[in-house]
CSV table of N, CA, C and O in Angstrom, one decimal:
chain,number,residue,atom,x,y,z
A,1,UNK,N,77.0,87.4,106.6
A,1,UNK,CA,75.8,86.7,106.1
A,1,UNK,C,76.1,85.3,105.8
A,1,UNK,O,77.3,84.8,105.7
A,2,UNK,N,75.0,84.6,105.6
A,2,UNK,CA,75.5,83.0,105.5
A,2,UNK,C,74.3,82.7,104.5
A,2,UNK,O,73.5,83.6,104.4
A,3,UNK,N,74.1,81.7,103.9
A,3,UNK,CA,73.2,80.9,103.1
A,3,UNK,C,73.3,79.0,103.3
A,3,UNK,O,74.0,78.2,103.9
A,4,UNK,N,72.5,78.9,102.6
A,4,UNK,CA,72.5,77.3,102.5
A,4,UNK,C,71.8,77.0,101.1
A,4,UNK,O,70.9,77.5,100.5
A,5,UNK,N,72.5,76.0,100.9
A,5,UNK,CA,71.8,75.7,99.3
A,5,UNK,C,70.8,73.9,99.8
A,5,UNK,O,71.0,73.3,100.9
A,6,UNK,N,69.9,73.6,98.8
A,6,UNK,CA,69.4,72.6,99.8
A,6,UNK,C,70.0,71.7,98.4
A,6,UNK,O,70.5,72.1,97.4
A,7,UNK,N,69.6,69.9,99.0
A,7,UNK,CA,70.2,68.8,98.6
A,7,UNK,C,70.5,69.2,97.4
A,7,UNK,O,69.8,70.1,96.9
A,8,UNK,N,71.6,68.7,96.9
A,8,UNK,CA,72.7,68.5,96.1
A,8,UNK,C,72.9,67.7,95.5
A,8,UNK,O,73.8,67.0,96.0
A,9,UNK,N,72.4,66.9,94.0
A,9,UNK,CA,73.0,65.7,93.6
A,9,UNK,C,74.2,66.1,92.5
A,9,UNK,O,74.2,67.1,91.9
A,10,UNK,N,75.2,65.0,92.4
A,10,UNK,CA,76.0,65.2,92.0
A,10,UNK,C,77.4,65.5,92.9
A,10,UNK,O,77.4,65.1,94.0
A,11,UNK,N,78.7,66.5,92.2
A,11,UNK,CA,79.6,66.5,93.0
A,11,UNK,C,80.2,67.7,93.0
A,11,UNK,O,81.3,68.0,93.3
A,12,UNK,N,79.3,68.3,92.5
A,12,UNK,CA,79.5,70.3,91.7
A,12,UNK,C,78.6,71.0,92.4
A,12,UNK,O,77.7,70.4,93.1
A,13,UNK,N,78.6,72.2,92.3
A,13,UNK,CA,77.2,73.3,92.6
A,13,UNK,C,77.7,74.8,92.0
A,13,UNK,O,79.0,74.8,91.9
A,14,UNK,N,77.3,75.6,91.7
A,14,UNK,CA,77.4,77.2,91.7
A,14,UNK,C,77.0,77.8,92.5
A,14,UNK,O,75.9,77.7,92.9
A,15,UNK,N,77.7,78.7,93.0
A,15,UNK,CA,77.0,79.5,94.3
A,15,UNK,C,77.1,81.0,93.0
A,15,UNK,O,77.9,81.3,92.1
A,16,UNK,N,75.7,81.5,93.4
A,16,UNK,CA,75.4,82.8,92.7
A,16,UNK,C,75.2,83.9,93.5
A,16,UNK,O,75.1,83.7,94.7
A,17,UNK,N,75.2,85.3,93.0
A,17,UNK,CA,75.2,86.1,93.7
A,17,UNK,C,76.0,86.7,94.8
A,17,UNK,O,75.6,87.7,95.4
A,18,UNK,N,77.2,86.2,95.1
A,18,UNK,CA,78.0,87.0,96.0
A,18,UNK,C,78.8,88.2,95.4
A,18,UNK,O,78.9,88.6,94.3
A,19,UNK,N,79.5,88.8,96.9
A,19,UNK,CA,79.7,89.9,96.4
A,19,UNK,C,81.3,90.0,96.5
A,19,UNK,O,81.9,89.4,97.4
A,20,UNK,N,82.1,91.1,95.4
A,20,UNK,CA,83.5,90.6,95.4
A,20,UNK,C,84.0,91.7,96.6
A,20,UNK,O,83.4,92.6,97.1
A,21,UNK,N,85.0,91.2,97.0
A,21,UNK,CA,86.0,91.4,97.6
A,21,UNK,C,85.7,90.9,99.2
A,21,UNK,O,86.1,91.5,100.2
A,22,UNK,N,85.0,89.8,99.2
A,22,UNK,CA,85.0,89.0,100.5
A,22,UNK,C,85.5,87.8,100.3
A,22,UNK,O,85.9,87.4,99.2
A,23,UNK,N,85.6,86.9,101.5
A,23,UNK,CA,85.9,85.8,101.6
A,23,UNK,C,85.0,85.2,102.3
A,23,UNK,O,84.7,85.6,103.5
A,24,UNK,N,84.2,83.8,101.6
A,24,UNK,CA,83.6,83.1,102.2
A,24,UNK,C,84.1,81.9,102.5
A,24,UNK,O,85.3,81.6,102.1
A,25,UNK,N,83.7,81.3,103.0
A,25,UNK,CA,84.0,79.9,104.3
A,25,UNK,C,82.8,79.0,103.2
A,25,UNK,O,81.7,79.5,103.1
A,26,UNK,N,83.2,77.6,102.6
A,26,UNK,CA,82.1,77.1,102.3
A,26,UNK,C,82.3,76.1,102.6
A,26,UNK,O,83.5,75.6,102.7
A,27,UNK,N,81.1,75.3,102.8
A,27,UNK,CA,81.2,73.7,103.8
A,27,UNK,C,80.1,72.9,103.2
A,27,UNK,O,78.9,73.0,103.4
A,28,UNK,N,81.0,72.1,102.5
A,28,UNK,CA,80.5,70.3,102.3
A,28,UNK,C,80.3,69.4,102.8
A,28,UNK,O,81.3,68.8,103.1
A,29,UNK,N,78.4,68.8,103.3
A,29,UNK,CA,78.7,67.3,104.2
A,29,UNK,C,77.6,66.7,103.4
A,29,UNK,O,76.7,67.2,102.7
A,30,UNK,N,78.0,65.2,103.8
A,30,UNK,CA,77.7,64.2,103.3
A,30,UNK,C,76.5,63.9,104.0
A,30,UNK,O,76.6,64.0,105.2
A,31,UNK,N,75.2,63.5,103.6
A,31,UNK,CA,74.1,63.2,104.1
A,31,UNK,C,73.6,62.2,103.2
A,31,UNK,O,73.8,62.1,102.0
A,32,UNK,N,72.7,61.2,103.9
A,32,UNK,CA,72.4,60.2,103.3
A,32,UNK,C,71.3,59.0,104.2
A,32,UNK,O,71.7,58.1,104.9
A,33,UNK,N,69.9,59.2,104.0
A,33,UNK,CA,69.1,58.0,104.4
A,33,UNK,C,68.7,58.2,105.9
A,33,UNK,O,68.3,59.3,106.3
A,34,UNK,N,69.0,57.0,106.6
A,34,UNK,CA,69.0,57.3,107.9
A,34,UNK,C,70.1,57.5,108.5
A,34,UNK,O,70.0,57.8,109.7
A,35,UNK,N,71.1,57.5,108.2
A,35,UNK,CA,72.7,58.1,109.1
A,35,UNK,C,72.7,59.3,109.4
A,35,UNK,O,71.6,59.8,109.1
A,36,UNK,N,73.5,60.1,110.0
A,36,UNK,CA,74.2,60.8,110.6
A,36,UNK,C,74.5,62.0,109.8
A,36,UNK,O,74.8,61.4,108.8
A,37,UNK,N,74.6,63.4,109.5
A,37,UNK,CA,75.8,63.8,108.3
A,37,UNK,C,77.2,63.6,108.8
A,37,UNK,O,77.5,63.6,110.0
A,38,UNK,N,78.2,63.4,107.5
A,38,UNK,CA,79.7,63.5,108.1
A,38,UNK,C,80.2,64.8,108.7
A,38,UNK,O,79.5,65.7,109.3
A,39,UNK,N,80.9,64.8,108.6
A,39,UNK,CA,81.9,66.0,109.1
A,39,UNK,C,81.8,67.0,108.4
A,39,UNK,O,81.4,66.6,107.3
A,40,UNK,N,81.9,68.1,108.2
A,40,UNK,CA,82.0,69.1,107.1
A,40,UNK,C,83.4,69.2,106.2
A,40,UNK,O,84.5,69.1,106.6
A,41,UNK,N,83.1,69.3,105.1
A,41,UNK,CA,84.8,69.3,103.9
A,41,UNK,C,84.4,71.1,104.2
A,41,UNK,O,83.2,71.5,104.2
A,42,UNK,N,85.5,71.8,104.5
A,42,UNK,CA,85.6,73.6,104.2
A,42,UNK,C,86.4,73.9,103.4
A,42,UNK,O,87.5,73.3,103.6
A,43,UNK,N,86.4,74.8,102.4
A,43,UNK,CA,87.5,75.7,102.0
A,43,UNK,C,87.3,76.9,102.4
A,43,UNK,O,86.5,77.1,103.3
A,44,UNK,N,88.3,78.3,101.8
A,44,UNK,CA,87.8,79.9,102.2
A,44,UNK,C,88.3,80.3,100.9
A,44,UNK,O,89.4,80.1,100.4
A,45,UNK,N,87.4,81.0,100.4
A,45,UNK,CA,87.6,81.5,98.7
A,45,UNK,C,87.2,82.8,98.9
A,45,UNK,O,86.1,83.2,99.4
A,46,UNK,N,88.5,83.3,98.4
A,46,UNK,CA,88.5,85.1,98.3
A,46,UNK,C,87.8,85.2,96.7
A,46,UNK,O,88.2,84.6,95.7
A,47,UNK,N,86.8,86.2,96.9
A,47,UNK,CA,85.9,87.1,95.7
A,47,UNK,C,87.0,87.7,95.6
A,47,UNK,O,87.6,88.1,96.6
A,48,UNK,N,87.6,87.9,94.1
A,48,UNK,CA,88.3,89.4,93.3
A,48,UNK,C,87.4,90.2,93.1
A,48,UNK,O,86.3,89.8,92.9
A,49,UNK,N,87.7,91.5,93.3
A,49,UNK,CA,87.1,92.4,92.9
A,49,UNK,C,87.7,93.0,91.0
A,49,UNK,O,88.6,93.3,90.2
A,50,UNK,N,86.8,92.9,91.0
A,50,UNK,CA,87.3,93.3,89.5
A,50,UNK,C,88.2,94.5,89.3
A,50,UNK,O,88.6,95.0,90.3
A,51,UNK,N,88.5,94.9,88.3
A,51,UNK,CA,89.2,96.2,87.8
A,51,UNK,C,87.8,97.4,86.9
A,51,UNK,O,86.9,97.0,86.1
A,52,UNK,N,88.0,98.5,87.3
A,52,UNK,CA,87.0,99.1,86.2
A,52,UNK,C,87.2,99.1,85.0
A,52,UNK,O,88.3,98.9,84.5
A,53,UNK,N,86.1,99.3,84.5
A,53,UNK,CA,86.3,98.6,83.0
A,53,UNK,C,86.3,100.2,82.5
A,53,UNK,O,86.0,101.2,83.2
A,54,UNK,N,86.8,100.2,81.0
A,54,UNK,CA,86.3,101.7,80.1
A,54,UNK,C,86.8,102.9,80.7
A,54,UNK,O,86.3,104.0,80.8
A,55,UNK,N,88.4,102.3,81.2
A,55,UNK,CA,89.2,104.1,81.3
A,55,UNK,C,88.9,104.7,80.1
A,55,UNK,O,88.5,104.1,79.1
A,56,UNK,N,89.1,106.0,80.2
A,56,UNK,CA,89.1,106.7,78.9
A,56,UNK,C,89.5,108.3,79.4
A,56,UNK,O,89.0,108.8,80.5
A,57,UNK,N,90.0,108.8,79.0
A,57,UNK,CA,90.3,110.8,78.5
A,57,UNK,C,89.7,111.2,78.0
A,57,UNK,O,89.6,111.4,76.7
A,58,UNK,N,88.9,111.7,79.5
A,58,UNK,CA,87.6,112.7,78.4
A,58,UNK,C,87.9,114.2,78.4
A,58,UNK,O,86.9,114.9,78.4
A,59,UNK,N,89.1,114.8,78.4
A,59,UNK,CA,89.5,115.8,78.4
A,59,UNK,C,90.9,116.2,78.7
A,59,UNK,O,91.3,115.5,79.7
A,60,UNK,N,91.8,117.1,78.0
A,60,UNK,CA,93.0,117.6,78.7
A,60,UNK,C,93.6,118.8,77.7
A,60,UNK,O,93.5,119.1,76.5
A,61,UNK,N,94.2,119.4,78.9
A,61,UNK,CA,94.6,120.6,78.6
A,61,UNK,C,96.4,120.4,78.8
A,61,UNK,O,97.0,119.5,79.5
A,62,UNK,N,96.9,121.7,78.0
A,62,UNK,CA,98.4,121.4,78.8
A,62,UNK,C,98.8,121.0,79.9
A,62,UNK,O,99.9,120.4,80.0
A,63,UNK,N,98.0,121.1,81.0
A,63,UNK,CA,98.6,120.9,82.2
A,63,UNK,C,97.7,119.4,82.9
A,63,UNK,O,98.2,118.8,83.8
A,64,UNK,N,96.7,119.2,82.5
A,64,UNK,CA,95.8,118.1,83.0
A,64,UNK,C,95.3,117.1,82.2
A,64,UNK,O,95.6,117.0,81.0
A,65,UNK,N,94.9,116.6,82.5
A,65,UNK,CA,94.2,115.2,81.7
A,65,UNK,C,93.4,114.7,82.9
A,65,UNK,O,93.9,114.5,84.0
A,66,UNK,N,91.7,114.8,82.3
A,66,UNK,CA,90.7,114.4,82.9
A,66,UNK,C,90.1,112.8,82.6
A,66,UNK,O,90.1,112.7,81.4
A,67,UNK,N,89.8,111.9,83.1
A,67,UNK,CA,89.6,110.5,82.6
A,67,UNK,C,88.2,110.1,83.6
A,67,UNK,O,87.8,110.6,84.6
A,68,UNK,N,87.8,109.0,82.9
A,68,UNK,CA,86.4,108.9,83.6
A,68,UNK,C,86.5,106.8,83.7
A,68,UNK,O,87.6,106.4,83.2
A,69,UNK,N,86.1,106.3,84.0
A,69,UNK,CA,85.7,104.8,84.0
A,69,UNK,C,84.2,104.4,84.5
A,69,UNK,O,83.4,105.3,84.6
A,70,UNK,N,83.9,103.4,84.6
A,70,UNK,CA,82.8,102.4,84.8
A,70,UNK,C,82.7,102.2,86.3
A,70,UNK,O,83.7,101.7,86.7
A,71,UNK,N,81.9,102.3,87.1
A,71,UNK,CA,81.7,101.9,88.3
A,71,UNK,C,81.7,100.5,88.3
A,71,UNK,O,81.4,99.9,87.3
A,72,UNK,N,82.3,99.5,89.6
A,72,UNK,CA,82.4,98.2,89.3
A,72,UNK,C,81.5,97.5,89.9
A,72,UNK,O,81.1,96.4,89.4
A,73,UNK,N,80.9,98.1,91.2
A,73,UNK,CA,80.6,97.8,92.1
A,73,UNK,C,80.0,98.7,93.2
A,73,UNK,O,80.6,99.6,93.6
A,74,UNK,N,78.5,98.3,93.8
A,74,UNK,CA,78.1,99.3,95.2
A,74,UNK,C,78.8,99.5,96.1
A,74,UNK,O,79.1,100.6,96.6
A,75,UNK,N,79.3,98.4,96.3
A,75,UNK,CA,80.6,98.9,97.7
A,75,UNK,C,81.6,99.3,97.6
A,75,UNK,O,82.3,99.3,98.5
A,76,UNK,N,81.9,99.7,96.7
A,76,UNK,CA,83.3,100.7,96.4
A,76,UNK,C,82.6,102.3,97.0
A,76,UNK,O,81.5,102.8,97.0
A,77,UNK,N,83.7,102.5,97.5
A,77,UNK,CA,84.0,103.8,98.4
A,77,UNK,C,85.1,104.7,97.7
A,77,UNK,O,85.4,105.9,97.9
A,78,UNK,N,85.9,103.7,96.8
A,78,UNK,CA,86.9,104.4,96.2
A,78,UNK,C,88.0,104.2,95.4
A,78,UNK,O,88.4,103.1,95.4
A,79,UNK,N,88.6,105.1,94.8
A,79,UNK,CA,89.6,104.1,93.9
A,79,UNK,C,90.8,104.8,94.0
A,79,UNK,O,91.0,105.9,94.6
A,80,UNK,N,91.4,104.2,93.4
A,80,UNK,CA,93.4,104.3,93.7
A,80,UNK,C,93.4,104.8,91.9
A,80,UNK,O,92.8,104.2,90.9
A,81,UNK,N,94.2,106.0,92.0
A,81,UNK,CA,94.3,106.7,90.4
A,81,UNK,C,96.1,106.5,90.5
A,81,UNK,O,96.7,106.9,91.5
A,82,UNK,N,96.8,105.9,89.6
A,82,UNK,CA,98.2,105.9,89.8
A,82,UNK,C,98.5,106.7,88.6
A,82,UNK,O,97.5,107.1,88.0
A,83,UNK,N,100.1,107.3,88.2
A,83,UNK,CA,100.1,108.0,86.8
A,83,UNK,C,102.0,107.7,87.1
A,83,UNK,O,102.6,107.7,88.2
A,84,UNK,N,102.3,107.4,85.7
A,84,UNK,CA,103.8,107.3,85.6
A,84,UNK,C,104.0,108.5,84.4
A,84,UNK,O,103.4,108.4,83.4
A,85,UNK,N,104.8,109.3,84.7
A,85,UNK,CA,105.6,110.0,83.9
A,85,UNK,C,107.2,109.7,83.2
A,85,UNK,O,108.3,109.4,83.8
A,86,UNK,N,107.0,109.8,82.4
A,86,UNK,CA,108.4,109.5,81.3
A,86,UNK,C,108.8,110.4,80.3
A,86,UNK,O,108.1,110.4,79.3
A,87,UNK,N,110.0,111.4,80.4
A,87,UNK,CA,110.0,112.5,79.6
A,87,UNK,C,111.0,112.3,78.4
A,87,UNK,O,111.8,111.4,78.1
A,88,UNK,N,110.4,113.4,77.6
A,88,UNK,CA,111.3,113.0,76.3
A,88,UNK,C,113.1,113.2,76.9
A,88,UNK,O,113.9,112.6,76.3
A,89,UNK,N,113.4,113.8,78.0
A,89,UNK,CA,114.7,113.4,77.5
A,89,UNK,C,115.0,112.9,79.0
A,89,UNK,O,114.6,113.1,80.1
A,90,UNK,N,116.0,111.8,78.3
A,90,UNK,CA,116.4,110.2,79.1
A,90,UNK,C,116.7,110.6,81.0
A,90,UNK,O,117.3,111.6,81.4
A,91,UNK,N,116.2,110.0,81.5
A,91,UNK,CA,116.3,109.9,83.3
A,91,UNK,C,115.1,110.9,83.6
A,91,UNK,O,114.8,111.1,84.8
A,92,UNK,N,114.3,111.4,82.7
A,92,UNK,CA,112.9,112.4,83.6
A,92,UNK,C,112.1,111.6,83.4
A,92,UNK,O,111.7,111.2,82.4
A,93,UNK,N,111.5,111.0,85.4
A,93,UNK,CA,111.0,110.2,85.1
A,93,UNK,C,110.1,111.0,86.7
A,93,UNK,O,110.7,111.7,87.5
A,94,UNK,N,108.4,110.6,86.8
A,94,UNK,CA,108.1,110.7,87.7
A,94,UNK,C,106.5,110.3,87.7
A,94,UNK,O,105.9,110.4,86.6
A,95,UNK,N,106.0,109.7,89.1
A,95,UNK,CA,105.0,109.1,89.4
A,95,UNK,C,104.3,109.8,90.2
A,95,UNK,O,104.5,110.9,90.5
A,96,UNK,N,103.1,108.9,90.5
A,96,UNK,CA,102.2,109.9,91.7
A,96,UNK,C,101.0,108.7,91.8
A,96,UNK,O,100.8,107.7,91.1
A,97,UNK,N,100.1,109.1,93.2
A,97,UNK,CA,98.6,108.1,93.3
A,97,UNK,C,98.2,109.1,94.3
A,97,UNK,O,98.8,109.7,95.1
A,98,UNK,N,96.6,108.9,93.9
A,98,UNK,CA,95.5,109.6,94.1
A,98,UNK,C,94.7,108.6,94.7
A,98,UNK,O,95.2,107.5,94.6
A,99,UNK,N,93.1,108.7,95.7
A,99,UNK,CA,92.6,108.7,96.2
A,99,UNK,C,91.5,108.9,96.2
A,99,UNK,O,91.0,109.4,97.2
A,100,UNK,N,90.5,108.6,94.6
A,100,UNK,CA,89.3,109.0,94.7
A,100,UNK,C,87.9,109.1,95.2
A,100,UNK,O,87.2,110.0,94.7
């Protein structure tokens, strides 16, 4: 998708509404009277996607622990669950990641 914002004064702008975890291409030219425009100035700026907000444990038994979070975004398809284990006695240690 592409947009255009129309004349510009000043040497700033806000672009609103995009969406994270893309990269747009954005391009600055100089316009003025009867001339020509310049050349285009480009950068490429990567959207972060945020992190979900409001982990929490909403349940657990001896053997489980259930947790819930905040949706961040429509286009998410999915999330990465990681878990580190650390036991009370010294060198029991163990990890894992999920695929929700």
């Amino acid at each position: 998708d592409s947009g255009s914002v129309g004349p510009v004064t000043g040497t700033s702008h806000t672009l609103d509404n995009l969406l994270d975890g893309l990269a747009y291409t954005i391009t600055v030219i100089a316009v003025g009277g009867d001339h020509l425009p310049s050349e285009g100035s480009q950068d490429t700026v990567q959207i972060p996607i945020l992190p979900p907000s409001n982990l929490m444990s909403t349940s657990q038994t001896q053997s489980t622990i259930a947790i819930s979070w905040d949706h961040i975004s429509s286009r998410m398809v999915s999330y990465e669950v990681s878990y580190t284990y650390q036991g009370p006695c010294s060198g029991v240690d163990d990890s894992g990641t999920e695929t929700v």
